[in-house]
PDB file of C-alpha atoms (C1' of nucleotides) in Angstrom:
ATOM      1  CA  MET Z 201     -11.000  12.900   2.295  1.00 49.00           C
ATOM      2  CA  GLU Z 202     -13.348  11.656  -0.373  1.00 40.00           C
ATOM      3  CA  ASN Z 203     -16.168   9.375  -0.105  1.00 37.00           C
ATOM      4  CA  TYR Z 204     -15.808   5.492  -0.520  1.00 37.00           C
ATOM      5  CA  GLN Z 205     -17.533   3.299  -2.855  1.00 37.00           C
ATOM      6  CA  THR Z 206     -20.144   5.942  -3.342  1.00 37.00           C
ATOM      7  CA  LEU Z 207     -17.889   7.507  -5.467  1.00 36.00           C
ATOM      8  CA  PHE Z 208     -18.079   4.695  -7.813  1.00 37.00           C
ATOM      9  CA  GLN Z 209     -21.509   5.436  -8.932  1.00 36.00           C
ATOM     10  CA  SER Z 210     -21.325   9.287  -8.240  1.00 32.00           C
ATOM     11  CA  SER Z 211     -18.392   9.800 -10.437  1.00 33.00           C
ATOM     12  CA  SER Z 212     -18.996   9.142 -14.115  1.00 34.00           C
ATOM     13  CA  LEU Z 213     -15.446   8.119 -14.727  1.00 37.00           C
ATOM     14  CA  THR Z 214     -16.628   5.007 -16.166  1.00 39.00           C
ATOM     15  CA  PRO Z 215     -13.973   2.842 -14.540  1.00 40.00           C
ATOM     16  CA  PRO Z 216     -13.568  -0.383 -16.291  1.00 40.00           C
ATOM     17  CA  ALA Z 217     -12.686  -2.538 -13.541  1.00 38.00           C
ATOM     18  CA  SER Z 218     -14.059  -2.447 -10.030  1.00 38.00           C
ATOM     19  CA  SER Z 219     -14.202  -6.058  -9.260  1.00 38.00           C
ATOM     20  CA  HIS Z 220     -11.291  -5.429  -7.071  1.00 40.00           C
ATOM     21  CA  LEU Z 221     -13.579  -5.043  -4.089  1.00 41.00           C
ATOM     22  CA  SER Z 222     -15.039  -8.689  -4.268  1.00 41.00           C
ATOM     23  CA  LEU Z 223     -11.450  -9.996  -4.819  1.00 42.00           C
ATOM     24  CA  LEU Z 224     -10.319  -8.672  -1.611  1.00 41.00           C
ATOM     25  CA  ASN Z 225     -13.058 -10.586   0.134  1.00 41.00           C
ATOM     26  CA  MET Z 226     -12.021 -13.696  -1.214  1.00 41.00           C
ATOM     27  CA  VAL Z 227      -8.518 -13.097  -0.258  1.00 41.00           C
ATOM     28  CA  ASN Z 228      -9.536 -12.461   3.259  1.00 38.00           C
ATOM     29  CA  SER Z 229     -11.478 -15.494   3.152  1.00 36.00           C
ATOM     30  CA  GLN Z 230      -9.074 -17.807   1.432  1.00 37.00           C
ATOM     31  CA  ALA Z 231      -5.934 -15.900   1.675  1.00 37.00           C
ATOM     32  CA  GLN Z 232      -3.638 -18.103  -0.337  1.00 37.00           C
ATOM     33  CA  ASP Z 233      -6.360 -19.253  -2.613  1.00 36.00           C
ATOM     34  CA  HIS Z 234      -5.964 -16.668  -5.170  1.00 35.00           C
ATOM     35  CA  ASN Z 235      -6.307 -19.145  -7.987  1.00 34.00           C
ATOM     36  CA  LYS Z 236      -9.999 -18.985  -8.045  1.00 33.00           C
ATOM     37  CA  VAL Z 237      -9.886 -15.260  -8.044  1.00 36.00           C
ATOM     38  CA  ASN Z 238      -8.141 -15.168 -11.241  1.00 34.00           C
ATOM     39  CA  GLY Z 239     -11.097 -16.815 -12.997  1.00 30.00           C
ATOM     40  CA  HIS Z 240     -13.255 -14.231 -11.469  1.00 32.00           C
ATOM     41  CA  SER Z 241     -12.694 -11.595 -13.882  1.00 33.00           C
ATOM     42  CA  SER Z 242     -10.239 -10.858 -16.638  1.00 33.00           C
ATOM     43  CA  LEU Z 243     -10.142  -7.188 -15.915  1.00 42.00           C
ATOM     44  CA  THR Z 244      -8.045  -7.975 -12.746  1.00 45.00           C
ATOM     45  CA  ALA Z 245      -4.710  -9.955 -12.679  1.00 46.00           C
ATOM     46  CA  ASN Z 246      -3.381 -11.289  -9.546  1.00 47.00           C
ATOM     47  CA  MET Z 247       0.130 -12.723  -9.260  1.00 47.00           C
ATOM     48  CA  ASP Z 248       2.769 -13.310  -6.716  1.00 46.00           C
ATOM     49  CA  ILE Z 249       5.278 -10.665  -7.064  1.00 41.00           C
ATOM     50  CA  PRO Z 250       6.413 -10.814 -10.550  1.00 41.00           C
ATOM     51  CA  ASP Z 251       9.451  -8.619 -11.219  1.00 37.00           C
ATOM     52  CA  SER Z 252       8.786  -8.731 -15.031  1.00 34.00           C
ATOM     53  CA  GLY Z 253       5.590  -6.645 -15.079  1.00 35.00           C
ATOM     54  CA  ILE Z 254       6.643  -4.326 -12.300  1.00 35.00           C
ATOM     55  CA  SER Z 255       9.635  -2.332 -12.694  1.00 34.00           C
ATOM     56  CA  GLY Z 256      11.461  -3.414  -9.923  1.00 34.00           C
ATOM     57  CA  VAL Z 257       8.704  -2.566  -7.498  1.00 35.00           C
ATOM     58  CA  ALA Z 258       7.844  -5.727  -5.756  1.00 33.00           C
ATOM     59  CA  GLN Z 259      11.161  -7.354  -6.097  1.00 32.00           C
ATOM     60  CA  SER Z 260      12.220  -9.703  -3.187  1.00 30.00           C
ATOM     61  CA  GLY Z 261      14.180  -9.135  -0.195  1.00 29.00           C
ATOM     62  CA  SER Z 262      13.660  -5.898   1.887  1.00 30.00           C
ATOM     63  CA  LEU Z 263      10.311  -4.973   1.770  1.00 31.00           C
ATOM     64  CA  THR Z 264       9.073  -4.623   5.229  1.00 31.00           C
ATOM     65  CA  GLY Z 265      10.905  -4.500   8.601  1.00 30.00           C
ATOM     66  CA  ALA Z 266      11.522  -8.343   9.036  1.00 30.00           C
ATOM     67  CA  LYS Z 267      14.807  -7.246  10.757  1.00 32.00           C
ATOM     68  CA  THR Z 268      14.294  -9.756  13.500  1.00 30.00           C
ATOM     69  CA  GLU Z 269      14.407 -12.842  11.128  1.00 34.00           C
ATOM     70  CA  VAL Z 270      16.470 -11.449   8.448  1.00 36.00           C
ATOM     71  CA  LYS Z 271      17.816 -14.169   6.040  1.00 34.00           C
ATOM     72  CA  SER Z 272      21.363 -14.426   5.981  1.00 33.00           C
ATOM     73  CA  GLY Z 273      21.644 -13.139   2.460  1.00 35.00           C
ATOM     74  CA  LYS Z 274      23.293 -16.242   1.119  1.00 39.00           C
ATOM     75  CA  ASN Z 275      20.220 -17.999   0.080  1.00 37.00           C
ATOM     76  CA  LYS Z 276      18.963 -15.558  -2.681  1.00 39.00           C
ATOM     77  CA  GLY Z 277      16.497 -18.017  -4.301  1.00 40.00           C
ATOM     78  CA  GLU Z 278      15.029 -19.567  -1.279  1.00 40.00           C
ATOM     79  CA  LYS Z 279      13.720 -17.775   1.859  1.00 40.00           C
ATOM     80  CA  LYS Z 280      12.904 -19.148   5.211  1.00 42.00           C
ATOM     81  CA  SER Z 281       9.929 -17.151   5.582  1.00 43.00           C
ATOM     82  CA  ARG Z 282       8.103 -16.004   2.666  1.00 49.00           C
ATOM     83  CA  LYS Z 283       5.888 -12.975   2.737  1.00 58.00           C
ATOM     84  CA  PRO Z 284       2.378 -13.589   1.459  1.00 62.00           C
ATOM     85  CA  ARG Z 285       2.136 -10.791  -1.011  1.00 67.00           C
ATOM     86  CA  HIS Z 286      -0.580 -10.464  -3.638  1.00 70.00           C
ATOM     87  CA  ALA Z 287      -0.150  -7.831  -6.346  1.00 68.00           C
ATOM     88  CA  PHE Z 288      -3.314  -6.817  -8.079  1.00 70.00           C
ATOM     89  CA  GLN Z 289      -3.034  -4.952 -11.199  1.00 66.00           C
ATOM     90  CA  THR Z 290      -6.383  -2.841 -11.464  1.00 66.00           C
ATOM     91  CA  ARG Z 291      -7.320  -0.799 -14.264  1.00 63.00           C
ATOM     92  CA  SER Z 292      -8.871   2.348 -12.983  1.00 59.00           C
ATOM     93  CA  LEU Z 293      -8.513   5.990 -13.260  1.00 58.00           C
ATOM     94  CA  VAL Z 294      -9.087   6.588  -9.563  1.00 54.00           C
ATOM     95  CA  ASP Z 295      -6.886   5.231  -6.854  1.00 50.00           C
ATOM     96  CA  ILE Z 296      -9.668   5.253  -4.556  1.00 59.00           C
ATOM     97  CA  LEU Z 297      -9.868   1.412  -4.632  1.00 64.00           C
ATOM     98  CA  ASP Z 298     -11.739   0.834  -1.448  1.00 69.00           C
ATOM     99  CA  ASP Z 299     -12.175  -2.855  -0.414  1.00 69.00           C
ATOM    100  CA  GLY Z 300     -14.447  -2.296   2.635  1.00 75.00           C
ATOM    101  CA  TYR Z 301     -11.538  -2.048   5.287  1.00 82.00           C
ATOM    102  CA  ARG Z 302     -10.224   1.162   6.867  1.00 85.00           C
ATOM    103  CA  TRP Z 303      -6.918   2.064   5.766  1.00 89.00           C
ATOM    104  CA  ARG Z 304      -4.367   4.662   7.212  1.00 92.00           C
ATOM    105  CA  LYS Z 305      -2.004   6.102   5.019  1.00 93.00           C
ATOM    106  CA  TYR Z 306       1.552   5.864   6.761  1.00 93.00           C
ATOM    107  CA  GLY Z 307       4.027   6.919   4.207  1.00 92.00           C
ATOM    108  CA  GLN Z 308       4.501   7.830   0.645  1.00 92.00           C
ATOM    109  CA  LYS Z 309       7.661   7.316  -1.436  1.00 91.00           C
ATOM    110  CA  ALA Z 310       8.505   8.033  -5.102  1.00 86.00           C
ATOM    111  CA  VAL Z 311       9.857   5.266  -7.153  1.00 82.00           C
ATOM    112  CA  LYS Z 312      12.607   5.950  -9.576  1.00 79.00           C
ATOM    113  CA  ASN Z 313      11.166   3.926 -12.435  1.00 71.00           C
ATOM    114  CA  ASN Z 314       7.860   5.697 -12.043  1.00 78.00           C
ATOM    115  CA  LYS Z 315       7.114   9.331 -11.773  1.00 79.00           C
ATOM    116  CA  PHE Z 316       4.173   8.729  -9.747  1.00 84.00           C
ATOM    117  CA  PRO Z 317       4.684   8.184  -5.884  1.00 87.00           C
ATOM    118  CA  ARG Z 318       3.885   5.031  -4.284  1.00 90.00           C
ATOM    119  CA  SER Z 319       1.528   5.224  -1.335  1.00 91.00           C
ATOM    120  CA  TYR Z 320       1.647   2.948   1.874  1.00 93.00           C
ATOM    121  CA  TYR Z 321      -1.395   1.885   3.642  1.00 92.00           C
ATOM    122  CA  ARG Z 322      -2.095   0.164   6.797  1.00 91.00           C
ATOM    123  CA  CYS Z 323      -5.239  -1.399   8.330  1.00 90.00           C
ATOM    124  CA  THR Z 324      -6.409   0.575  11.173  1.00 86.00           C
ATOM    125  CA  TYR Z 325      -7.901  -2.593  12.804  1.00 82.00           C
ATOM    126  CA  GLN Z 326      -6.244  -3.274  16.360  1.00 76.00           C
ATOM    127  CA  GLY Z 327      -4.285  -6.489  15.778  1.00 77.00           C
ATOM    128  CA  CYS Z 328      -4.828  -6.632  12.091  1.00 80.00           C
ATOM    129  CA  ASN Z 329      -1.539  -5.342  10.672  1.00 80.00           C
ATOM    130  CA  VAL Z 330      -2.411  -5.690   7.023  1.00 85.00           C
ATOM    131  CA  LYS Z 331      -0.251  -3.514   4.615  1.00 89.00           C
ATOM    132  CA  LYS Z 332      -1.154  -2.309   1.399  1.00 88.00           C
ATOM    133  CA  GLN Z 333       0.765  -0.180  -1.065  1.00 87.00           C
ATOM    134  CA  VAL Z 334      -0.607   1.474  -4.352  1.00 87.00           C
ATOM    135  CA  GLN Z 335       1.333   2.441  -7.133  1.00 83.00           C
ATOM    136  CA  ARG Z 336       0.433   3.593 -10.657  1.00 82.00           C
ATOM    137  CA  LEU Z 337       2.534   3.198 -13.627  1.00 78.00           C
ATOM    138  CA  SER Z 338       3.959   6.093 -15.247  1.00 68.00           C
ATOM    139  CA  LYS Z 339       3.794   4.147 -18.623  1.00 69.00           C
ATOM    140  CA  ASP Z 340      -0.030   3.869 -18.098  1.00 71.00           C
ATOM    141  CA  GLU Z 341      -1.352   6.053 -15.657  1.00 68.00           C
ATOM    142  CA  GLU Z 342      -4.621   4.252 -15.685  1.00 72.00           C
ATOM    143  CA  ILE Z 343      -2.846   1.135 -14.351  1.00 76.00           C
ATOM    144  CA  ILE Z 344      -2.828   1.059 -10.694  1.00 80.00           C
ATOM    145  CA  VAL Z 345      -0.827  -1.795  -9.025  1.00 81.00           C
ATOM    146  CA  THR Z 346      -2.089  -2.558  -5.611  1.00 83.00           C
ATOM    147  CA  THR Z 347       0.159  -5.104  -3.495  1.00 84.00           C
ATOM    148  CA  TYR Z 348      -1.577  -6.496  -0.309  1.00 83.00           C
ATOM    149  CA  GLU Z 349       0.297  -7.973   2.433  1.00 82.00           C
ATOM    150  CA  GLY Z 350      -1.199 -10.152   5.133  1.00 79.00           C
ATOM    151  CA  MET Z 351      -4.571 -11.097   5.640  1.00 75.00           C
ATOM    152  CA  HIS Z 352      -7.592  -9.710   7.409  1.00 68.00           C
ATOM    153  CA  SER Z 353      -8.745 -11.436  10.472  1.00 72.00           C
ATOM    154  CA  HIS Z 354     -11.529  -9.228  11.350  1.00 74.00           C
ATOM    155  CA  PRO Z 355     -15.053  -8.397   9.993  1.00 67.00           C
ATOM    156  CA  ILE Z 356     -15.590  -5.696   7.312  1.00 66.00           C
ATOM    157  CA  GLU Z 357     -16.428  -2.182   8.950  1.00 59.00           C
ATOM    158  CA  LYS Z 358     -19.018  -1.449   6.302  1.00 57.00           C
ATOM    159  CA  SER Z 359     -22.565  -2.916   6.056  1.00 53.00           C
ATOM    160  CA  THR Z 360     -23.371  -6.018   3.922  1.00 53.00           C
ATOM    161  CA  GLU Z 361     -25.929  -3.675   2.337  1.00 53.00           C
ATOM    162  CA  ASN Z 362     -23.314  -1.554   1.173  1.00 54.00           C
ATOM    163  CA  PHE Z 363     -21.314  -4.471   0.054  1.00 52.00           C
ATOM    164  CA  GLU Z 364     -24.374  -5.535  -1.875  1.00 49.00           C
ATOM    165  CA  ASN Z 365     -24.423  -1.974  -3.538  1.00 53.00           C
ATOM    166  CA  ILE Z 366     -20.943  -2.549  -4.512  1.00 50.00           C
ATOM    167  CA  LEU Z 367     -21.550  -5.972  -6.178  1.00 51.00           C
ATOM    168  CA  SER Z 368     -24.239  -4.465  -8.196  1.00 46.00           C
ATOM    169  CA  GLN Z 369     -21.706  -1.733  -9.349  1.00 47.00           C
ATOM    170  CA  MET Z 370     -19.182  -4.479  -9.938  1.00 50.00           C
ATOM    171  CA  GLN Z 371     -21.629  -6.431 -12.156  1.00 46.00           C
ATOM    172  CA  ILE Z 372     -22.449  -3.385 -14.279  1.00 41.00           C
ATOM    173  CA  TYR Z 373     -18.919  -2.875 -15.010  1.00 43.00           C
ATOM    174  CA  SER Z 374     -18.135  -6.429 -15.602  1.00 45.00           C
ATOM    175  CA  SER Z 375     -20.909  -6.317 -18.064  1.00 39.00           C
ATOM    176  CA  VAL Z 376     -18.919  -3.965 -20.249  1.00 39.00           C
TER     177      VAL Z 376
ATOM    178  C1'  DC D 257     -11.921  16.587  19.696  1.00 87.44           C
ATOM    179  C1'  DG D 258     -10.350  12.532  17.194  1.00 87.44           C
ATOM    180  C1'  DT D 259      -8.549  10.780  13.404  1.00 87.44           C
ATOM    181  C1'  DT D 260      -6.124  10.738   9.206  1.00 87.44           C
ATOM    182  C1'  DT D 261      -2.995  13.109   5.964  1.00 87.44           C
ATOM    183  C1'  DT D 262       1.261  15.036   4.915  1.00 87.44           C
ATOM    184  C1'  DT D 263       6.322  15.791   4.588  1.00 87.44           C
ATOM    185  C1'  DG D 264      10.751  14.874   6.399  1.00 87.44           C
ATOM    186  C1'  DA D 265      14.076  12.374   8.475  1.00 87.44           C
ATOM    187  C1'  DC D 266      16.010   7.928   9.848  1.00 87.44           C
ATOM    188  C1'  DC D 267      17.011   3.212   9.422  1.00 87.44           C
ATOM    189  C1'  DA D 268      18.037  -1.081   7.120  1.00 87.44           C
ATOM    190  C1'  DG D 269      19.647  -3.930   3.478  1.00 87.44           C
ATOM    191  C1'  DC D 270      22.330  -4.280  -1.151  1.00 87.44           C
ATOM    192  C1'  DG D 271      25.421  -2.855  -4.483  1.00 87.44           C
ATOM    193  C1'  DC D 272      29.612  -1.160  -5.915  1.00 87.44           C
TER     194       DC D 272
ATOM    195  C1'  DG B 141      33.406   1.627   3.338  1.00 87.44           C
ATOM    196  C1'  DC B 142      30.223   4.384   1.168  1.00 87.44           C
ATOM    197  C1'  DG B 143      26.121   5.452  -1.410  1.00 87.44           C
ATOM    198  C1'  DC B 144      21.588   4.425  -3.028  1.00 87.44           C
ATOM    199  C1'  DT B 145      17.161   2.757  -2.896  1.00 87.44           C
ATOM    200  C1'  DG B 146      13.216   1.270  -0.145  1.00 87.44           C
ATOM    201  C1'  DG B 147      10.390   1.392   4.027  1.00 87.44           C
ATOM    202  C1'  DT B 148       8.823   3.042   8.413  1.00 87.44           C
ATOM    203  C1'  DC B 149       8.144   6.152  11.817  1.00 87.44           C
ATOM    204  C1'  DA B 150       7.113  10.604  13.505  1.00 87.44           C
ATOM    205  C1'  DA B 151       5.240  15.380  14.495  1.00 87.44           C
ATOM    206  C1'  DA B 152       2.110  18.872  12.797  1.00 87.44           C
ATOM    207  C1'  DA B 153      -1.745  20.117  10.097  1.00 87.44           C
ATOM    208  C1'  DA B 154      -5.866  19.449   7.998  1.00 87.44           C
ATOM    209  C1'  DC B 155     -10.571  17.745   8.046  1.00 87.44           C
ATOM    210  C1'  DG B 156     -15.111  15.715   9.506  1.00 87.44           C
TER     211       DG B 156
END
DNA sequence: CGTTTTTGACCAGCGC
DNA sequence: GCGCTGGTCAAAAACG
C-alpha cells in the first residue's frame, strides 16, 4: 500500500486541510466533546450525522449490525441506543487520511447518490472495534467525508515523534 | 509468511 | 410479499 503521513510532505498535492489528524486525537480523548474540535480549524467540519449535507449517506437507522437490540421501528425520531457517529468533512485530494491508527478495509460499496464507492475500515486493534467509513462526494471529488464510529481505547501505534511531525505539517497547512 | 486488499455474495431493515 | 439499499463477512490474491 502507500505510506502514511510521510506522504503528506512527500507529495506536493498541496492539501488544504490535514488537521484531521489532530481532531482524531481529541475525539479519542474526549469522544463526545467534539465541540472544541470545531473551533480548532475552519478547514474541517464536524457534525452528528446531518442528512442535509450528505446525500442520504449517514441517515439514521440501519448502519451497523445492531441486530440484537434493534429498535421496534415505531419510534423513528427517538432511539433507545444512539450510535456515536462523527462525520468529518475533510477537504483533501487524497483519501489517505491517516489518524495514526491501523485500519483494515473490510468492504467497499458504491452509493447511488455518488459515483464514487464508499470504503469501510475497521481498527485492527484487539478489542478496539472502531469503525470508519470514507466517502467522497461526486459533486466535489476533493471533499472527503469520513464518518467515525466508536472511540479508541488504546494508545496510538505511531511514535509521538511522528505525531509531532504531523503537527508540524498541520500547522503549515493551517497557515494557508 | 503474515497481513491487508479486493471482490462477490449474503443478510437485514425499510419501503412500496 | 417482494425489491432495494446498505452493511458485513468471507475467500483468494497481492504485497511487504
